Short mmCIF file of C-alpha atoms and ligand atoms in Angstrom, two decimals:
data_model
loop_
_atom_site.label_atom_id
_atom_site.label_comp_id
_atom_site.label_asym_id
_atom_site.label_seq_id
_atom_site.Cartn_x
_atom_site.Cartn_y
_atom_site.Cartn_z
CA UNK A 1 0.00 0.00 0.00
CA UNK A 2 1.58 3.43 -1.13
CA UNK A 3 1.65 6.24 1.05
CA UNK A 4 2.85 9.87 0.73
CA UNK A 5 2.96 12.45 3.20
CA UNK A 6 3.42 16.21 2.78
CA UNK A 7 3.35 19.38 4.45
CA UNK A 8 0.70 21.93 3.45
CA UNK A 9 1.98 25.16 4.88
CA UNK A 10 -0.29 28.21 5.14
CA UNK A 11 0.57 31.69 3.49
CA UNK A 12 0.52 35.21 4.80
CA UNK A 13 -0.49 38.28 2.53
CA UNK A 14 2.47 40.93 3.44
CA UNK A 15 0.24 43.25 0.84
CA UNK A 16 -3.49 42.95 -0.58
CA UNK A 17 -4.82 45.15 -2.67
CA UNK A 18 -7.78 44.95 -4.94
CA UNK A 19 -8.00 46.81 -7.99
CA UNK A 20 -11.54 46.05 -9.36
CA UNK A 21 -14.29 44.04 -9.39
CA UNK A 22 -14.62 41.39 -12.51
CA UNK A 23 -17.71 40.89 -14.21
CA UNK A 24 -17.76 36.73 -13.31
CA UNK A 25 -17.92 38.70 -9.67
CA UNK A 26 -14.02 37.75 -8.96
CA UNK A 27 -11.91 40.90 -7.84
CA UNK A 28 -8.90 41.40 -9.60
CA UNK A 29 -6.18 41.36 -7.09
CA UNK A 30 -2.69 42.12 -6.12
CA UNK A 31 -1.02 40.93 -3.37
CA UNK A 32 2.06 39.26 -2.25
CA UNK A 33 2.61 35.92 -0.65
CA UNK A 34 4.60 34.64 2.03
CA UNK A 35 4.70 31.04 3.07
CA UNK A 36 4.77 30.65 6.69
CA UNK A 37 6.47 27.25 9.05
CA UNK A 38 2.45 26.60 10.00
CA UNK A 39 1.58 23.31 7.99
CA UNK A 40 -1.23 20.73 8.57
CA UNK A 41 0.09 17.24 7.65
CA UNK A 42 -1.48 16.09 4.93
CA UNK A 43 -1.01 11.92 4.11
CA UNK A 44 -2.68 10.30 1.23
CA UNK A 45 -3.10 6.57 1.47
CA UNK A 46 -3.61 3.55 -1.37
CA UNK A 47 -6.76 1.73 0.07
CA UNK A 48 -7.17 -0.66 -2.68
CA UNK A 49 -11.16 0.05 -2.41
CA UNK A 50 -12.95 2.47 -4.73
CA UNK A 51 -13.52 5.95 -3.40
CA UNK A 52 -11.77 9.36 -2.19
CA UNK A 53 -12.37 9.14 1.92
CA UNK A 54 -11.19 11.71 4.60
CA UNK A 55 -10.59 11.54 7.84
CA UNK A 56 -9.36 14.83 9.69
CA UNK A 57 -9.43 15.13 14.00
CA UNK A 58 -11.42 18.62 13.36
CA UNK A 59 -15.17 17.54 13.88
CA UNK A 60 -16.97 20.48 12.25
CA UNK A 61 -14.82 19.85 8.80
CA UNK A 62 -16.55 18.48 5.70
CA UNK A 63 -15.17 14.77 5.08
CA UNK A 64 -17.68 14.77 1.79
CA UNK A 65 -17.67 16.78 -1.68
CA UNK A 66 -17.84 19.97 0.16
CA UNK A 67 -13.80 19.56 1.60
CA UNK A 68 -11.22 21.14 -0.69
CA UNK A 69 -9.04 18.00 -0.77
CA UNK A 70 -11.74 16.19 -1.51
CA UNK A 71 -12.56 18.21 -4.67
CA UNK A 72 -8.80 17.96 -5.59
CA UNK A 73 -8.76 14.84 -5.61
CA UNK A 74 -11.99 14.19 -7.03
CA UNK A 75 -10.81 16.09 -10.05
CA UNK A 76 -8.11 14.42 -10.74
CA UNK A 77 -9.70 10.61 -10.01
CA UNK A 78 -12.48 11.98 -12.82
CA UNK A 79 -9.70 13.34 -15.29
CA UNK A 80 -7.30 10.37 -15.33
CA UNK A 81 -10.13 7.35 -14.51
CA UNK A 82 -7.96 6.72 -11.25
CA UNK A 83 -9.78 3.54 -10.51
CA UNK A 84 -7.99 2.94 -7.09
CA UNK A 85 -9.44 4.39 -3.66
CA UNK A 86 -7.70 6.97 -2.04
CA UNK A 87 -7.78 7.87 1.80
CA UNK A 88 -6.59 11.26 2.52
CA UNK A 89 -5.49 12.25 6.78
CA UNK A 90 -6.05 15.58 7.36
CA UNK A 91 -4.21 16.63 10.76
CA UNK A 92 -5.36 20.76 10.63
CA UNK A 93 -3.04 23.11 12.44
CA UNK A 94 -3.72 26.62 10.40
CA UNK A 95 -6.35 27.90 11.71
CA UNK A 96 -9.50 27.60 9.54
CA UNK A 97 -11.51 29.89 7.87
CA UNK A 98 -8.75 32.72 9.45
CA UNK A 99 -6.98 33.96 6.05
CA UNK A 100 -4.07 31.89 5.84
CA UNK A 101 -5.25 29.81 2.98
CA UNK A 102 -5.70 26.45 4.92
CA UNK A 103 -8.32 24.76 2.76
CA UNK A 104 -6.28 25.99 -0.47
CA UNK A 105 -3.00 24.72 1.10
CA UNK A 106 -4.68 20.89 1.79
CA UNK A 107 -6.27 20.65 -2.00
CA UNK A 108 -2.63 22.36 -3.50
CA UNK A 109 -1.02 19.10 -0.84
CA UNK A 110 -3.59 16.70 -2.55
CA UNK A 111 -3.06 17.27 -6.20
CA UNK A 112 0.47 17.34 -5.66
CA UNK A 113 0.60 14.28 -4.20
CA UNK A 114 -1.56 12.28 -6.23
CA UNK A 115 0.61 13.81 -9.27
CA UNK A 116 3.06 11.62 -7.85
CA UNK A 117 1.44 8.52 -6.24
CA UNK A 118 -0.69 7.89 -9.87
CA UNK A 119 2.83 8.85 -11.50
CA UNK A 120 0.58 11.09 -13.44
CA UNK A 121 3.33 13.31 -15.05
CA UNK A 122 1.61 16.34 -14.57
CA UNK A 123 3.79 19.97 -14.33
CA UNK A 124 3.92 22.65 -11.90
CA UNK A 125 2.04 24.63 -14.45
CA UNK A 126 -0.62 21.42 -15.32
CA UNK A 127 -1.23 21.40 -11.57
CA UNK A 128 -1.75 24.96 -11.18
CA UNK A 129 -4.33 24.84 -14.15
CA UNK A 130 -5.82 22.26 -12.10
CA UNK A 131 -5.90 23.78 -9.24
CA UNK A 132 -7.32 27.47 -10.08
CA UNK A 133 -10.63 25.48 -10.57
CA UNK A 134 -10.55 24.54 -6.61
CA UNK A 135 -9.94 28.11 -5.64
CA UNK A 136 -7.85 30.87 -6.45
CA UNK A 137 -5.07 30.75 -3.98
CA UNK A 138 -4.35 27.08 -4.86
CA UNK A 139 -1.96 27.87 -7.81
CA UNK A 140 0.25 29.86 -5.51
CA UNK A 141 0.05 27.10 -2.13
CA UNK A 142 1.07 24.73 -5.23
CA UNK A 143 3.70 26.71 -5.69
CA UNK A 144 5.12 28.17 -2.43
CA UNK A 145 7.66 30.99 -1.13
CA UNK A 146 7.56 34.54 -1.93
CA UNK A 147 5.02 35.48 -5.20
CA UNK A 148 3.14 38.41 -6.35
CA UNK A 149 -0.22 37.31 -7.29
CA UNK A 150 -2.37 39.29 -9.66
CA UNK A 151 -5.02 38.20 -12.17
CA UNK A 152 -8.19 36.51 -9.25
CA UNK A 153 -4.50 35.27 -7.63
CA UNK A 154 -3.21 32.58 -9.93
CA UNK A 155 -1.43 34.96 -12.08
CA UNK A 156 2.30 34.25 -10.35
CA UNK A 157 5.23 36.20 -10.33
CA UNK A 158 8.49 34.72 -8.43
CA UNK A 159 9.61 37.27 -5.68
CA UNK A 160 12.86 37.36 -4.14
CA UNK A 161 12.75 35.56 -1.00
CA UNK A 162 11.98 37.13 2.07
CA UNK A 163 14.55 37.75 4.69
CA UNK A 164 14.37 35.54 7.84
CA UNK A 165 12.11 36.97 10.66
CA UNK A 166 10.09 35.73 12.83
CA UNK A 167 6.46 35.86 12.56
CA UNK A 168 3.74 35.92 15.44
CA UNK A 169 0.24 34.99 14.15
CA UNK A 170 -2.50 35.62 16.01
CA UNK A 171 -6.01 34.08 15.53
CA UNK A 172 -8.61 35.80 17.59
CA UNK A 173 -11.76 34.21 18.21
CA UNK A 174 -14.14 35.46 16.14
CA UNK A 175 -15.84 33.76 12.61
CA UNK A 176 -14.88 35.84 9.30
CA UNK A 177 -16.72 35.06 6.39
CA UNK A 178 -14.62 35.91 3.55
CA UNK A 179 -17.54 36.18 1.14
CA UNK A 180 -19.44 39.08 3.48
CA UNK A 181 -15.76 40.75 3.76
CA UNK A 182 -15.67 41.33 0.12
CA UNK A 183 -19.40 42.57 -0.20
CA UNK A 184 -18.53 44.75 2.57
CA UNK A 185 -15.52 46.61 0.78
CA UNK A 186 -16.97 46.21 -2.42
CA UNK A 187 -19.70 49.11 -1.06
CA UNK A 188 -16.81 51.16 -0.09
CA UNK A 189 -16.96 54.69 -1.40
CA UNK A 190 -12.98 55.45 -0.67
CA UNK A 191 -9.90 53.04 -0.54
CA UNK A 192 -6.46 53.62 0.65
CA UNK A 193 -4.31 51.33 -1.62
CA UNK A 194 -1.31 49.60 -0.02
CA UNK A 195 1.52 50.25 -1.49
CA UNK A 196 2.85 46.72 -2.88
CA UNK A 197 5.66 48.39 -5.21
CA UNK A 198 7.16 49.34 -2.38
CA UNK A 199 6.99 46.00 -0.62
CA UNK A 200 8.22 44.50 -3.75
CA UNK A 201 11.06 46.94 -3.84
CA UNK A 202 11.86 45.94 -0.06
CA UNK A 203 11.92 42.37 -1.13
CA UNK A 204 14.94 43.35 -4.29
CA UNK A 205 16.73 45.28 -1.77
CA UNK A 206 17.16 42.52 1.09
CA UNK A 207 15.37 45.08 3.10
CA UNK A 208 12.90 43.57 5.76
CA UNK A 209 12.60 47.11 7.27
CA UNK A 210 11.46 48.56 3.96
CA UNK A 211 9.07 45.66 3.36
CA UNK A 212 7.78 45.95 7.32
CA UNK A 213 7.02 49.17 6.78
CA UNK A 214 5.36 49.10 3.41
CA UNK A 215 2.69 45.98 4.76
CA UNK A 216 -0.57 46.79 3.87
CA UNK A 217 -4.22 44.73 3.38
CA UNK A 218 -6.90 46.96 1.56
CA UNK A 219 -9.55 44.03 3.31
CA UNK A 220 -8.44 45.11 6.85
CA UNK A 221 -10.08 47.82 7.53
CA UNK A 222 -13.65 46.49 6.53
CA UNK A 223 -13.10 43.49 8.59
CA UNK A 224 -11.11 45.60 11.38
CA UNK A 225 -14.44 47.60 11.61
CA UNK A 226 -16.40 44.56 12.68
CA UNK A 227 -13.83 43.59 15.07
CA UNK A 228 -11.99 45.92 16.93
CA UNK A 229 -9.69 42.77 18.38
CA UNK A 230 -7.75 42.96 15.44
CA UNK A 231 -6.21 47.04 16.17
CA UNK A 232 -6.16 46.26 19.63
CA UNK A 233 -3.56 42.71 18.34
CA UNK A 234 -1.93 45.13 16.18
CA UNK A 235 -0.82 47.36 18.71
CA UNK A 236 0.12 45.13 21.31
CA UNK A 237 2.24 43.66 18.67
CA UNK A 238 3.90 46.58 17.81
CA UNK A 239 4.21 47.67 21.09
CA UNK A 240 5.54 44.88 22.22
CA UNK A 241 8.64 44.51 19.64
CA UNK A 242 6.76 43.67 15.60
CA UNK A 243 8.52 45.64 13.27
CA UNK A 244 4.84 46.17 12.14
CA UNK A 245 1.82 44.03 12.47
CA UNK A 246 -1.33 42.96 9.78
CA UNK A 247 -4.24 41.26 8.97
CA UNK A 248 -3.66 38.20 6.90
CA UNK A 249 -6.20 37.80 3.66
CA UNK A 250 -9.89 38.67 4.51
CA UNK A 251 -8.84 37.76 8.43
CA UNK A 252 -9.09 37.52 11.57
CA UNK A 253 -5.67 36.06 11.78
CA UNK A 254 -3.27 39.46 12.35
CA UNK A 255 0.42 38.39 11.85
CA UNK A 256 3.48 40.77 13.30
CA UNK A 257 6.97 40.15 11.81
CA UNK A 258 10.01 40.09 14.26
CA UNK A 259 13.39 40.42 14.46
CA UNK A 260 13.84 39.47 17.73
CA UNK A 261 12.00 35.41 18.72
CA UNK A 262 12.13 36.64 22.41
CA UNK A 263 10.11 39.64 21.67
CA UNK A 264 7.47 37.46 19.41
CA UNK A 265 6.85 34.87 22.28
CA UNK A 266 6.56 37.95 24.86
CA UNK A 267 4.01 39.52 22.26
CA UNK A 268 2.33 36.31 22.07
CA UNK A 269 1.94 35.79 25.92
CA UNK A 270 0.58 39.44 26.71
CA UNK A 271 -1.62 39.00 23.70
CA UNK A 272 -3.10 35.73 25.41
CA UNK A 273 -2.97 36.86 28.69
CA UNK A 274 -5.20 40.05 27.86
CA UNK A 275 -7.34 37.34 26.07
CA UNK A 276 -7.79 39.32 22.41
CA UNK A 277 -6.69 35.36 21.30
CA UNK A 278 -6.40 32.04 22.23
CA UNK A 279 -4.72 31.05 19.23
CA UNK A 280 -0.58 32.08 19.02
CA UNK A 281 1.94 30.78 16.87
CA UNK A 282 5.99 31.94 16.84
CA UNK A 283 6.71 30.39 13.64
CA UNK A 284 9.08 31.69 10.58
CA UNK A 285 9.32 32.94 7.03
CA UNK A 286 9.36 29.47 4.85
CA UNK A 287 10.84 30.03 1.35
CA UNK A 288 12.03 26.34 0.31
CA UNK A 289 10.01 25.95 -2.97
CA UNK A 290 8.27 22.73 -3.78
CA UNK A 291 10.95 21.39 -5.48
P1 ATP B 1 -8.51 32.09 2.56
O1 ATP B 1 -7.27 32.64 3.18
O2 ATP B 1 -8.29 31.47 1.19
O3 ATP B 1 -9.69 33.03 2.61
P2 ATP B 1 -9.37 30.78 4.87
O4 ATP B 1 -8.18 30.63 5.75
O5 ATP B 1 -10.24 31.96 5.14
O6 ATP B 1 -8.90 30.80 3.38
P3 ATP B 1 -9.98 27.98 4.97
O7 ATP B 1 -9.52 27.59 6.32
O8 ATP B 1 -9.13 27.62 3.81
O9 ATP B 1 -10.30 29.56 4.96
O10 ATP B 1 -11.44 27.39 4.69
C1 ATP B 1 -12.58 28.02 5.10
C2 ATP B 1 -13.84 27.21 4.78
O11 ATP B 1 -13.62 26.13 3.89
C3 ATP B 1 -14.45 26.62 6.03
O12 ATP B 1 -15.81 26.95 6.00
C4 ATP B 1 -14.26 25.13 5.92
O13 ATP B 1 -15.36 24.41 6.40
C5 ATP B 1 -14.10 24.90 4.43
N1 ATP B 1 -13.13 23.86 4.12
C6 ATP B 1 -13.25 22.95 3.16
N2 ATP B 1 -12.19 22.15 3.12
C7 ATP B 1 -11.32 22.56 4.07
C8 ATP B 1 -10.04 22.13 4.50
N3 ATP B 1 -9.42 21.11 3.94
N4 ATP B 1 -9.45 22.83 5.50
C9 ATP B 1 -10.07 23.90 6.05
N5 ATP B 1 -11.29 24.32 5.69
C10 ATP B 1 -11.92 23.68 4.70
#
């Protein structure tokens, strides 16, 4: 019985902006990526009986259709007649539905590794085709590191990597749905665009100061309205040590980059103990590619 098991790591946006709204109701996006040391294990299993089953030790997940590694593998079974059953072992550790691209991370984990169980010969770019069709950060989790992603997301540009920091992500407890987010900024009358060049230009130059400084999520502040936890996480980051501090994707997760690892676990503790979340990680930067 063949086995394969990966590591689907979740992504931070260190800028999000959105420049329009599409016609198919998609926003046209721009925003760069940052994979982050926070993974859920991800092991697919030969059962030698028909059928795509999942078992995860998260109780409210979908196990049926409605999972995103499900669907990932679903299309892949359909498109190459896979004939062979497939178990797939979710163990979650991003936080879900919290803007770190959990859910995109599994299915980008899935099709990966069925690519190679099924010896399916299929490219990075075949799989990202694939995978824009499960969601549109799944191109870039397929990929991994540092990207800029324009287009709905899966248009990619390589990025130089990001220097090493430390990063202190910090899911408060309260439920984000990504779809009212959008609705909600979409009725916006003014928006303050972040200013990714400059990010981008941090990222050339080597300069995590410059790209600190330049972090910015056009999403935040509609979400940040709802829930005033995420300023008050931002500031105890920064007050305790971030070189600045954001909201990841449509939220709540706020991330603050460090220099310093004692200063990120201090940051985490006070942000605990005044209970704005339960949720901490210290983690890293990750920028090994796929391959
Ligand atoms: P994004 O950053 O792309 O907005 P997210 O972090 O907000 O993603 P996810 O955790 O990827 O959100 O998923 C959110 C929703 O998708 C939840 O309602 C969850 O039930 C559903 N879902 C389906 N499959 C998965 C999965 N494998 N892991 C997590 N959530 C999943």
């Amino acid at each position: 019985m063949e086995k394969i098991q990966l590591k689907a790591m979740g992504k931070i946006n260190l800028g999000l902006d959105i420049l329009g709204k599409r016609e198919d109701g998609y926003h046209d996006v721009r925003m760069v990526m940052q994979t982050v040391y926070l993974y859920d294990n991800v092991t697919l299993v030969q059962t030698g009986r028909a059928g795509i089953e999942i078992r995860t030790n998260l109780f409210y997940l979908p196990v049926d259709e409605n999972n995103l590694a499900y669907k990932a593998a679903k299309l892949l079974t359909d498109e190459f007649g896979i004939t062979e059953g497939i178990q797939i072992v979710l163990d979650k550790r991003i936080p879900v539905s919290a803007g770190m691209a959990g859910g995109s991370a599994d299915a980008a984990a899935v099709l990966f590794g069925m690519n190679r169980l099924f010896g399916l010969g299929l490219s990075d770019a075949a799989l990202r085709e694939r995978g824009v069709k499960l969601g549109a950060d799944v191109p870039y989790c397929i990929m991994r590191g540092t990207y800029l992603a324009e287009g709905i997301g899966e248009v990619l540009t390589e990025l130089p990597q990001c220097q090493r920091c430390y990063v202190l992500l910090a899911k408060p407890s309260v439920n984000v749905s990504t779809r009212v987010v959008y609705e909600r900024f979409d009725r916006l009358s003014h928006v303050e665009h972040p200013d990714i060049d400059g990010i981008i230009g941090g990222l050339r130059g080597h300069d995590l100061l410059q790209v600190s400084s330049c972090l910015g999520n056009v999403l935040e502040k509609v979400t940040a309205e709802a829930y005033p936890v995420i300023e008050q996480i931002k500031d105890t980051m920064k007050k305790n040590g971030a070189l600045n501090a954001l909201m990841s994707g449509s939220g709540p997760t706020v991330f603050g980059l460090f220099d310093d690892k004692k200063a990120a676990k201090k940051a985490a503790f006070r942000i605990r103990e005044l209970q704005l979340a339960r949720q901490t990680y210290v983690t890293g930067v990750h920028n090994t590619r796929r391959r």
